[in-house]
XYZ file of C-alpha atoms in Angstrom:
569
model
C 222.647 153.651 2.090
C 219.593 155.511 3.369
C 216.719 154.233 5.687
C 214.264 153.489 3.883
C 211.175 152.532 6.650
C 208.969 154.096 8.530
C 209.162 155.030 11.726
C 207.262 154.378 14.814
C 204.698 157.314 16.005
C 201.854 157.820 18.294
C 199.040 158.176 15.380
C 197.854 154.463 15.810
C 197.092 154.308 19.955
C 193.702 155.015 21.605
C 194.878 157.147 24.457
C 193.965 160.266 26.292
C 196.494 163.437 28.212
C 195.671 166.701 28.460
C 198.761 167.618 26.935
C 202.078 166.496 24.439
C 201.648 162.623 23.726
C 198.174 161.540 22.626
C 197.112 158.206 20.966
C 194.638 157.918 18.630
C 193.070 155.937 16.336
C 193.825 156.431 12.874
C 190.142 156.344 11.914
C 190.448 160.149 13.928
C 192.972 161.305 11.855
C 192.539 164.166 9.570
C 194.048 164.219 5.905
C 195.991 166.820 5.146
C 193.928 169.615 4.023
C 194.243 169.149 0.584
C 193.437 165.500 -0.592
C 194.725 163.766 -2.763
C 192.300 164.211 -5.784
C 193.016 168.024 -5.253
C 196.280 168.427 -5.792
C 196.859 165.718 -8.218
C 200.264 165.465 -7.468
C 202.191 162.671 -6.463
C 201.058 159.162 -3.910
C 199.257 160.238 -1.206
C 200.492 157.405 1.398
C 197.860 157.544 4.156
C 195.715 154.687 2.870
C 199.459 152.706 3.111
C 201.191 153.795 6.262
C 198.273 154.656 8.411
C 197.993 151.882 10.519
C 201.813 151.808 10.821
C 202.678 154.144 13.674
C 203.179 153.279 16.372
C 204.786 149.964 16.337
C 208.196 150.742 17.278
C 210.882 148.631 15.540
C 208.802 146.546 13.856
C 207.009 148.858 11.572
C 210.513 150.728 10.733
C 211.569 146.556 9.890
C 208.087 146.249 7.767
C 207.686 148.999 6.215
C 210.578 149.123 3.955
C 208.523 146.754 1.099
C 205.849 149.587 1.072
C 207.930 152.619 0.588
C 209.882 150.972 -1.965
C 206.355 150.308 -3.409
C 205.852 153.573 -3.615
C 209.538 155.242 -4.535
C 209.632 153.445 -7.499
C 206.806 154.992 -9.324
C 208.241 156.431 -12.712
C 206.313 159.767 -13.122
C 207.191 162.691 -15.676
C 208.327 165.756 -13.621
C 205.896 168.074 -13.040
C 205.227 171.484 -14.407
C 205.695 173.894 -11.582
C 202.908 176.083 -9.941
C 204.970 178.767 -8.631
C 208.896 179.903 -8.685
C 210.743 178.572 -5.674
C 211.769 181.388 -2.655
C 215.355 181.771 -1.797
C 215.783 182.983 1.684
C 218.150 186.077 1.697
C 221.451 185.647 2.588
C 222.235 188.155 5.347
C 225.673 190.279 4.275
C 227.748 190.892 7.636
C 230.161 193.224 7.621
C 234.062 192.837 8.905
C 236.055 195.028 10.611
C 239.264 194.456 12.426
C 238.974 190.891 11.686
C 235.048 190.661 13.033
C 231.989 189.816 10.909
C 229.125 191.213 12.723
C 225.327 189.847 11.591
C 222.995 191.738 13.194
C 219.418 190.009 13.451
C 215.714 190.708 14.899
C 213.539 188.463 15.898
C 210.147 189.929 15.369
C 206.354 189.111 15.535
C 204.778 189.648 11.656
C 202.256 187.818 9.355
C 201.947 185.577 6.489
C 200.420 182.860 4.618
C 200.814 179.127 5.835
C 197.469 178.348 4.086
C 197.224 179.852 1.089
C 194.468 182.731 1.102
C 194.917 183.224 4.813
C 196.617 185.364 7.119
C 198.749 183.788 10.209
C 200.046 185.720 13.127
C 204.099 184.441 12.861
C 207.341 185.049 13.829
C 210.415 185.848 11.801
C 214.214 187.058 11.768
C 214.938 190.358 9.879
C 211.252 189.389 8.539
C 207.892 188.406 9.083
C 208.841 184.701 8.743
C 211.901 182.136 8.592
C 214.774 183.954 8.526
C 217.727 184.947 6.285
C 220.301 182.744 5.473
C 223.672 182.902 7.160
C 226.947 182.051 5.495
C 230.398 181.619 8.022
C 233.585 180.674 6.576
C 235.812 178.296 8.808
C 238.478 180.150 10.793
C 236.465 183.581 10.739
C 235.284 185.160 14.098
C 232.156 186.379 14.050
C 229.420 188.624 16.419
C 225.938 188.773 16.166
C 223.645 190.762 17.533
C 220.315 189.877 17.881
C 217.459 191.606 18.989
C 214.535 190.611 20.706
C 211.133 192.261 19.972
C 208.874 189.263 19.925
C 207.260 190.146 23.548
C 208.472 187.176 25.651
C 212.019 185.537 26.261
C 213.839 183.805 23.708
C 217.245 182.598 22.589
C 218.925 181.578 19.724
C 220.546 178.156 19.075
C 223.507 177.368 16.769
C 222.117 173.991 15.896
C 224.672 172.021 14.942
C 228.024 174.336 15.356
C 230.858 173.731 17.914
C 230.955 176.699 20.396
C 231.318 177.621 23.445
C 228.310 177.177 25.940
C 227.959 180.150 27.068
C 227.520 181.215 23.081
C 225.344 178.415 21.987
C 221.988 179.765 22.703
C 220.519 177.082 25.063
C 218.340 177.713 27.753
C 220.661 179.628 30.492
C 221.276 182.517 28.182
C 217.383 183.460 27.339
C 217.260 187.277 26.980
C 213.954 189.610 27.310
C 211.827 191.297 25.416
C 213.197 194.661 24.050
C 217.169 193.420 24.976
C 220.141 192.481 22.580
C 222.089 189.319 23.072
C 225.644 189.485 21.400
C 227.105 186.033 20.860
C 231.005 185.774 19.643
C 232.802 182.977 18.261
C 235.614 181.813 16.186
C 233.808 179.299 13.271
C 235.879 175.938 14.249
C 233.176 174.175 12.116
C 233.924 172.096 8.909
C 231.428 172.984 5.800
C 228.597 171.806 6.623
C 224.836 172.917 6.844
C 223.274 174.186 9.846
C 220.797 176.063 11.300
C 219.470 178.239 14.336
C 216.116 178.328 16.370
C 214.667 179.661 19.609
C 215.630 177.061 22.490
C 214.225 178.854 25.948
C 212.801 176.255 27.721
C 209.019 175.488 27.531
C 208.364 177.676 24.467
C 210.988 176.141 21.431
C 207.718 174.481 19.883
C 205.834 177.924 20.112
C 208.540 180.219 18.753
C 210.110 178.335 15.779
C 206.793 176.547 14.547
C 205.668 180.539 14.719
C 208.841 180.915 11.966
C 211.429 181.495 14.058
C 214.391 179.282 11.980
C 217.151 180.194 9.322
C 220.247 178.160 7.450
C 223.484 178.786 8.256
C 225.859 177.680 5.678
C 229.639 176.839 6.640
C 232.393 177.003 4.277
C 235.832 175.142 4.355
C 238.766 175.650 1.854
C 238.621 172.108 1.269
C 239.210 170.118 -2.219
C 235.454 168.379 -1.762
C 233.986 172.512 -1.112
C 236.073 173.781 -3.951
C 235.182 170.802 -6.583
C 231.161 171.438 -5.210
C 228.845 174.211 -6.653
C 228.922 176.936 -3.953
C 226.987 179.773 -5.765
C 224.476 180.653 -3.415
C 220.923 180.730 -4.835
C 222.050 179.723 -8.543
C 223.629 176.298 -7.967
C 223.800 176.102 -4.556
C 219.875 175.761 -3.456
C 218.730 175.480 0.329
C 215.311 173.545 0.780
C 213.646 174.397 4.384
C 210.502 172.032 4.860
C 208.602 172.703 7.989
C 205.611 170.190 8.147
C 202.841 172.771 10.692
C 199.863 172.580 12.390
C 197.572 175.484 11.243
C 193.470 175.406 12.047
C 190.939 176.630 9.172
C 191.529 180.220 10.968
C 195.443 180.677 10.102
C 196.266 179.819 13.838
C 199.668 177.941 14.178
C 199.225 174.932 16.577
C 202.240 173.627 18.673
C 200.750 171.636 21.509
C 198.957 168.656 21.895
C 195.044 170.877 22.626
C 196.063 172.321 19.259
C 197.294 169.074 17.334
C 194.109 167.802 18.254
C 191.820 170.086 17.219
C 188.915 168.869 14.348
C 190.078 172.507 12.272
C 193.478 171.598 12.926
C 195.118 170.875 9.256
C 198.777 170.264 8.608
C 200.527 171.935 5.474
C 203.878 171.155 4.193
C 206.035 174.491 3.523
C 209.389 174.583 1.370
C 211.344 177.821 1.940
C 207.732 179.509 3.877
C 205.439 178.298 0.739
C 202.437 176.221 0.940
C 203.062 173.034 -1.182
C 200.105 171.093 -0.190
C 198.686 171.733 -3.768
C 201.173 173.867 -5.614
C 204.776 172.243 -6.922
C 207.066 175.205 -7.112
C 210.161 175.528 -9.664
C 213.711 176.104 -10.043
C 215.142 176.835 -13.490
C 218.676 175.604 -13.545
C 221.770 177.408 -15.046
C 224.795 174.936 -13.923
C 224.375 170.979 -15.163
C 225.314 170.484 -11.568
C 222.850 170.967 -8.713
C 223.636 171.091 -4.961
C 220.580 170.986 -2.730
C 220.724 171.553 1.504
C 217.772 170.155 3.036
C 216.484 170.545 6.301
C 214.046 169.694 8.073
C 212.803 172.399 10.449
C 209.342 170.417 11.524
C 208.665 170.241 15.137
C 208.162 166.371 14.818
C 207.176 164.909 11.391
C 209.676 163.198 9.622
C 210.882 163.949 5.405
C 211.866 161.659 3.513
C 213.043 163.006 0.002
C 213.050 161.562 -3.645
C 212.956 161.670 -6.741
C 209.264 161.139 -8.487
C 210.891 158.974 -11.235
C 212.364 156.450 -8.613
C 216.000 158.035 -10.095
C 219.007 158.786 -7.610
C 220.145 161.691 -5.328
C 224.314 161.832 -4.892
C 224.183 162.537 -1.054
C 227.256 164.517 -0.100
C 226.880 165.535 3.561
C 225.148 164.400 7.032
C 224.241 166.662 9.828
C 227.889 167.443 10.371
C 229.737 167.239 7.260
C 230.993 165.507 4.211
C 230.850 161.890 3.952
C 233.909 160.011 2.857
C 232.380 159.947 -0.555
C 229.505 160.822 -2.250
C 227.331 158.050 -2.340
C 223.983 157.493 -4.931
C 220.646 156.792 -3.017
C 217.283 156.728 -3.969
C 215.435 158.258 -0.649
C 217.110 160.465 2.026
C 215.244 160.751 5.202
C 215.492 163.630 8.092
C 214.114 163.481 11.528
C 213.102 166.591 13.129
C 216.376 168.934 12.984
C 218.386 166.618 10.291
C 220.209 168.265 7.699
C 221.895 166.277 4.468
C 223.337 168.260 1.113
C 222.662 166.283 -2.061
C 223.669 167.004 -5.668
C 222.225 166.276 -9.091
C 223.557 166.369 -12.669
C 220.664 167.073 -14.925
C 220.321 166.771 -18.490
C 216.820 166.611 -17.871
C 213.942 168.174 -15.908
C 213.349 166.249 -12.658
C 210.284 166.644 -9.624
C 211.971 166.372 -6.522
C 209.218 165.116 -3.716
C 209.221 165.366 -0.179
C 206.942 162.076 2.281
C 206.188 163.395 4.854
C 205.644 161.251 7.658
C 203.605 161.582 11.347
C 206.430 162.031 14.044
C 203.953 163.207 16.998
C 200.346 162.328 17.992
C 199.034 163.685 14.417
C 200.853 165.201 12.053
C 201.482 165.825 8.212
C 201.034 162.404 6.129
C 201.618 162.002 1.915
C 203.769 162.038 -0.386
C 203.525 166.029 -2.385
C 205.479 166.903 -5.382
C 207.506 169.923 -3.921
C 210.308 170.780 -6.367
C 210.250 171.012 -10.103
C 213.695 171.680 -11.126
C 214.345 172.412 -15.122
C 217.542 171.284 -16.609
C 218.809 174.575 -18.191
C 222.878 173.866 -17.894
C 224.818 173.805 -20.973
C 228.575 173.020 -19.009
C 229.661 169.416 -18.548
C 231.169 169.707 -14.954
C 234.190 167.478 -14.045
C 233.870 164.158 -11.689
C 232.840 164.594 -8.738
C 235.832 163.886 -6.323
C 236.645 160.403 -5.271
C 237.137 161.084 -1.987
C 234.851 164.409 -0.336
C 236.980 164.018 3.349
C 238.134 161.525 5.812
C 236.428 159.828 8.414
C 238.406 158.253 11.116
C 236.293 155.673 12.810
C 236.408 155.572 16.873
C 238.093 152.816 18.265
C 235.681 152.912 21.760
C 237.027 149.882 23.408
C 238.751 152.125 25.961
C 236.071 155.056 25.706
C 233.528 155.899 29.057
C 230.384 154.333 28.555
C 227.427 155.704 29.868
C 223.264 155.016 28.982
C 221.027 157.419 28.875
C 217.394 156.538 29.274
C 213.862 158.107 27.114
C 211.164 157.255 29.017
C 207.548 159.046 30.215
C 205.949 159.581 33.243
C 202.443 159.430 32.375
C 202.358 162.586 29.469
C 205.779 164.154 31.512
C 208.496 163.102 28.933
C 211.892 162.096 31.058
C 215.954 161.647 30.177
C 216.747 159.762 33.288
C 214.328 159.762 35.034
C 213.869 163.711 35.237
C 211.889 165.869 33.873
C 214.268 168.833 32.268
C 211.424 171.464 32.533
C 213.584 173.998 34.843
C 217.176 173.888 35.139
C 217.228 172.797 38.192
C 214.916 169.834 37.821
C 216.818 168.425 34.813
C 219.564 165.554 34.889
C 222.825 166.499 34.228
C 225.750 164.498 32.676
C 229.155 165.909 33.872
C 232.429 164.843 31.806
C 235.178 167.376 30.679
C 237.504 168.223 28.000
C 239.419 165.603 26.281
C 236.868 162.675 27.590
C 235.939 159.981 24.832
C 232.708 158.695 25.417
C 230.357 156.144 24.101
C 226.489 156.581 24.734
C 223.283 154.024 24.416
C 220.582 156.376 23.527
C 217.868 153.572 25.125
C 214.045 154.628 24.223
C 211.751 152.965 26.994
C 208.966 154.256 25.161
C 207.245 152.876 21.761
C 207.498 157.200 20.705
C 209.593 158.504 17.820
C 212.844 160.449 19.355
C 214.802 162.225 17.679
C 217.774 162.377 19.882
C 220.014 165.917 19.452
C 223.026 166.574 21.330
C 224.967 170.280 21.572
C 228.578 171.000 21.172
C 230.081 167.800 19.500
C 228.919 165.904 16.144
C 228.784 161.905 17.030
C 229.335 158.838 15.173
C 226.744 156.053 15.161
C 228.597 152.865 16.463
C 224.992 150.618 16.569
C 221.087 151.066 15.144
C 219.300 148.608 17.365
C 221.609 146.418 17.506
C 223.123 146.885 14.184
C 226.433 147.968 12.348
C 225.613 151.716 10.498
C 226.732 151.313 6.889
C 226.922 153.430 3.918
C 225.575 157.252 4.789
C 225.129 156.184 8.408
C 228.931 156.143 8.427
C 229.068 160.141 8.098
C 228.998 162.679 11.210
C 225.986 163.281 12.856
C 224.396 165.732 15.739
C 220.681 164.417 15.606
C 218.942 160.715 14.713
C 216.190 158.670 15.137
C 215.538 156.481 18.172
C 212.561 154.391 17.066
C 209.902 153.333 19.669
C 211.487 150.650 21.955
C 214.733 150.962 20.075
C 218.483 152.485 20.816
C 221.318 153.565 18.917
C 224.887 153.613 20.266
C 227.133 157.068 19.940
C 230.717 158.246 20.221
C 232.263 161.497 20.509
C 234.730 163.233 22.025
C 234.591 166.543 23.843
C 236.869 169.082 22.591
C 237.858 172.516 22.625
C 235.415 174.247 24.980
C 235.191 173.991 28.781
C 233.076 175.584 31.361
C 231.784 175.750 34.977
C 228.562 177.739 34.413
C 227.146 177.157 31.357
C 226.071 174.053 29.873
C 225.138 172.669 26.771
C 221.900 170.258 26.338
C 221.122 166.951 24.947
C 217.477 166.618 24.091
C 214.543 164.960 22.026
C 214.417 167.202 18.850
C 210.753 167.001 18.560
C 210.264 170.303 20.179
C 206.753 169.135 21.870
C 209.049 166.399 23.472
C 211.794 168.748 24.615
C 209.150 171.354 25.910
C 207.606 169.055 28.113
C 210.777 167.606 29.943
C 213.073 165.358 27.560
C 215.573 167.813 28.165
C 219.058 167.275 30.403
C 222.459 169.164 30.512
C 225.763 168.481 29.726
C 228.443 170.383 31.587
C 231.701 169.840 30.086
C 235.130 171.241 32.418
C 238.291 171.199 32.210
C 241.036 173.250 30.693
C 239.565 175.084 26.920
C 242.212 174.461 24.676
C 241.182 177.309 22.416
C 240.479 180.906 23.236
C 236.609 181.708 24.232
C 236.248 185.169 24.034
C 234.092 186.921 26.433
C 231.193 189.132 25.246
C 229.580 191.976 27.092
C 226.696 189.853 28.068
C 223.261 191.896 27.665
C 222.029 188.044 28.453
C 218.647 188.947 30.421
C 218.733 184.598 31.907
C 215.493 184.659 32.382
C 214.998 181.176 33.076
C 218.400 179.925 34.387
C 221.265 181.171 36.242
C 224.659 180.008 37.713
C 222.992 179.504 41.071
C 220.521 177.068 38.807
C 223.579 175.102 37.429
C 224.823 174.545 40.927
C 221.410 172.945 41.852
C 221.414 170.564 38.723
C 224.740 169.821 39.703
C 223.102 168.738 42.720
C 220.482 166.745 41.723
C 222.759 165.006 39.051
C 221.619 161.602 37.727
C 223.878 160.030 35.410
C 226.941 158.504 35.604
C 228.995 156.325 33.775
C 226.421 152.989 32.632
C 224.316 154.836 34.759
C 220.086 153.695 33.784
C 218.263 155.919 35.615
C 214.815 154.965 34.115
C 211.878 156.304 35.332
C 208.915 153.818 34.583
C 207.731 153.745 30.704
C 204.521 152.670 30.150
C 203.792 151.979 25.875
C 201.141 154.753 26.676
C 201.243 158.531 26.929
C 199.138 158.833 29.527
């Protein structure tokens, strides 16, 4: 089962900030800046789900009649425009039992609208960034350079490492230094990515291009009954959803959102789609397909144009039990999900892209023409892809922990994580089990992300997860005025200086304060190999962790909620 609603945004309100949360009335609201009639492709949805955002749990409740409405169309697949991009897949190279990636970020140009020239950011490129593929059980190093001209890290979004090698905000590096990360891969195949996460400029950096897959691979039945040949039947689909002005200028804050030149393209793999489908030409009968959704805010939801079904294989952090046939698969800000599809004939994959901030991308766009070209009949697909142990949390430490807004300052109990020091901090250590209400006191979209662990959803507002909801997760939606209820247990990885984060994963969010810590001690029960650290912290220190240890909020069922007005004032 996959959600099939909309969610609640801040496109529908009539406020007024100077900076990250404005409400407006959808009368203000651009289209995208190709209409409908222009591209000819696909629903555009505005005329339905405009006057939807904003309404918290009741739109996501309503809404599902509409998109259904609008899933079930039965259109031909369309011809394709253009050939679809594969990112490069970055070749390490091993010795004595190290696979060393070596990466650049680096300032360069390219098209977001199509005829003109943005300034961007890229890895090993002018934009997005190669593709990196880690086997479970391998050590690897990277090093990666900075030459973009301010601080920046890099986040392993999604994989379980140590803190002090997961790229969060105490381990920024400057301008013209190297930071070299090392790690053993303790991750399960899954999809993930990594991004810049300094504090205050995430938004900036990876709506600039800053972002790349990583792929994980297992030695798993599920991974070795799956296609796995990167680039011929093994596809990765990177949608960012921007904010670029008639000038090629790449938007990230709220000034820029709301801008009259401001448009806001969809991209697939760093190609316009607004008005071009693009095409895949299939060899294999059987299709795997890793989305993500690298947006700062807006949501995807992705179909099929003929209302036909996707076999979703994986959440954020895994395999499900089994795969499992659904017509729509959405992704907040950050998601991931794998998906596979046997054709014997040509199919239009399209992505709807909904508003997750205070204006944003909005339509449905035919993104993916993929032509059946396979001439094998592959074998079932296993009955059972892995096993899912559900938590028993009746003896687990409870604790909430509280979105809310301070006027436009966006809060995680009740502090604003905009310095180290400033942010709250939730202290547990290694072998803790731990159940979390994710409580949103405001009527904004979240998009709650937490480092180090994957989760299991235990309650939606109120409700039992089923189907797909049942899988392993590291970021999900928290609808305006909503919750959702989490378990997970700390493992591995213990430390006394560095932390990792839990955060709202729309980056304008995070950048302006809905940011706190997680310090996790104890005893690591696996080694954590040190790395000559060339770690410039530019913004944090261990004298900083010491002073959000002492200004540390939560505690178990602690609600530390600042007040949280319905506006974003």
């Amino acid at each position: 089962m996959t959600h099939t609603s909309e969610p609640a945004s801040e496109e529908n309100r009539d406020t007024r900030d100077s900076r990250g949360n404005h409400r407006k009335n959808t009368a203000e609201k651009r289209e995208h800046s190709k209409d409908n009639a222009a591209r000819g492709k696909g629903l555009h949805r505005r005329k339905f789900l405009g006057g939807m955002a904003g309404a918290g749990i009741a739109a996501v409740v309503g809404a599902g009649a509409t998109f259904s409405l609008l899933s079930g169309a039965k259109d031909k697949a369309s011809a394709a425009d253009a050939t679809l991009t594969i990112p490069d897949l970055l070749e390490g190279t091993t010795s004595s039992g190290v696979t060393t990636y070596t990466l650049e970020a680096k300032t360069g140009t390219h098209e977001v609208i199509s005829g003109v020239t943005s300034s961007t950011m890229g890895y090993n490129q002018d934009f997005l960034g190669p593709t990196l593929k880690w086997t479970n059980g391998d050590e690897v190093l990277l090093n990666i350079t900075n030459d973009i001209g301010e601080d920046t890290t890099v986040h392993f979004h999604g994989a379980h490492v140590p803190a002090k090698m997961d790229g969060g905000p105490q381990v920024a590096f400057a301008d013209g230094t190297t930071w070299s990360p090392t790690f053993t891969v303790k991750d399960p195949a899954t999809t993930l990515w990594y991004h810049p996460h300094a504090l205050g400029t995430t938004a900036k950096q990876a709506v600039h291009g800053l972002a790349g897959m990583i792929i994980v691979e297992d030695s798993s039945d599920a991974s070795a009954a799956l296609p796995s040949d990167y680039g011929v039947d093994d596809i990765p689909l990177i949608f960012q959803s921007l904010a670029v002005d008639t000038a090629g200028d790449i938007k990230y804050d709220a000034a820029g959102y709301r801008l009259s030149t401001t448009t806001f393209p969809l991209l697939l793999n760093g190609t316009n789609v607004d008005s071009t489908t693009l095409g895949f030409t299939a060899t294999k009968t059987r299709n795997r397909f890793r989305a993500l959704n690298a947006s700062p805010s807006d949501i995807i939801t992705i179909q099929r144009s003929d209302g036909g079904t996707l076999t979703q294989i994986t959440t954020d952090q895994g395999y499900l039990t089994e795969a499992t046939e659904v017509t729509t698969i959405r992704l907040v800000a950050g998601a991931r999900a794998e998906f596979v599809m046997d054709l014997t004939a040509d199919a239009t994959l399209q992505a709807v892209i909904t508003t997750g901030w205070i204006r944003g991308g909005s339509g449905t766009y035919d993104v993916l023409a993929v032509t059946a070209g396979g001439t094998d009949t592959p074998a079932d697909l296993p009955s059972t892809l892995n096993t899912i142990d559900r938590y028993d949390t009746s003896d687990f430490t409870a604790r909430t922990i509280t979105l809310s807004q301070s006027g436009a300052t966006m809060l995680i109990n009740g502090a604003a994580g905009t310095t180290m020091a400033a942010m709250s901090m939730i202290s547990t250590t290694v072998g803790a089990k731990e159940i979390w209400t994710i409580q949103n006191a405001t009527q904004l979209e979240h998009s709650f992300h937490l480092h180090d662990v994957p989760y299991q959803l235990i309650a939606i507002n109120g409700e039992d997860p089923t189907g797909v909801q049942l899988g392993w997760y590291d970021t999900y939606e928290v609808v305006g005025g909503g919750s959702i209820k989490i378990a997970m247990e700390f493992t591995d990885f213990a430390d006394d200086t560095y932390m990792y984060m839990l955060h709202c994963h729309l980056l304008q969010h995070e950048d302006e304060g809905m940011m706190a810590s997680l310090m996790v001690t104890g005893t690591s029960t696996t080694d954590t190999t040190d790395t000559t650290d060339s770690t410039a912290t530019a913004s944090a220190s261990a004298s900083a962790s010491t002073s959000a240890s002492a200004s540390a909020t939560a505690t178990d069922d602690s609600t530390a909620t600042a007040s949280a007005s319905a506006t974003d004032d």
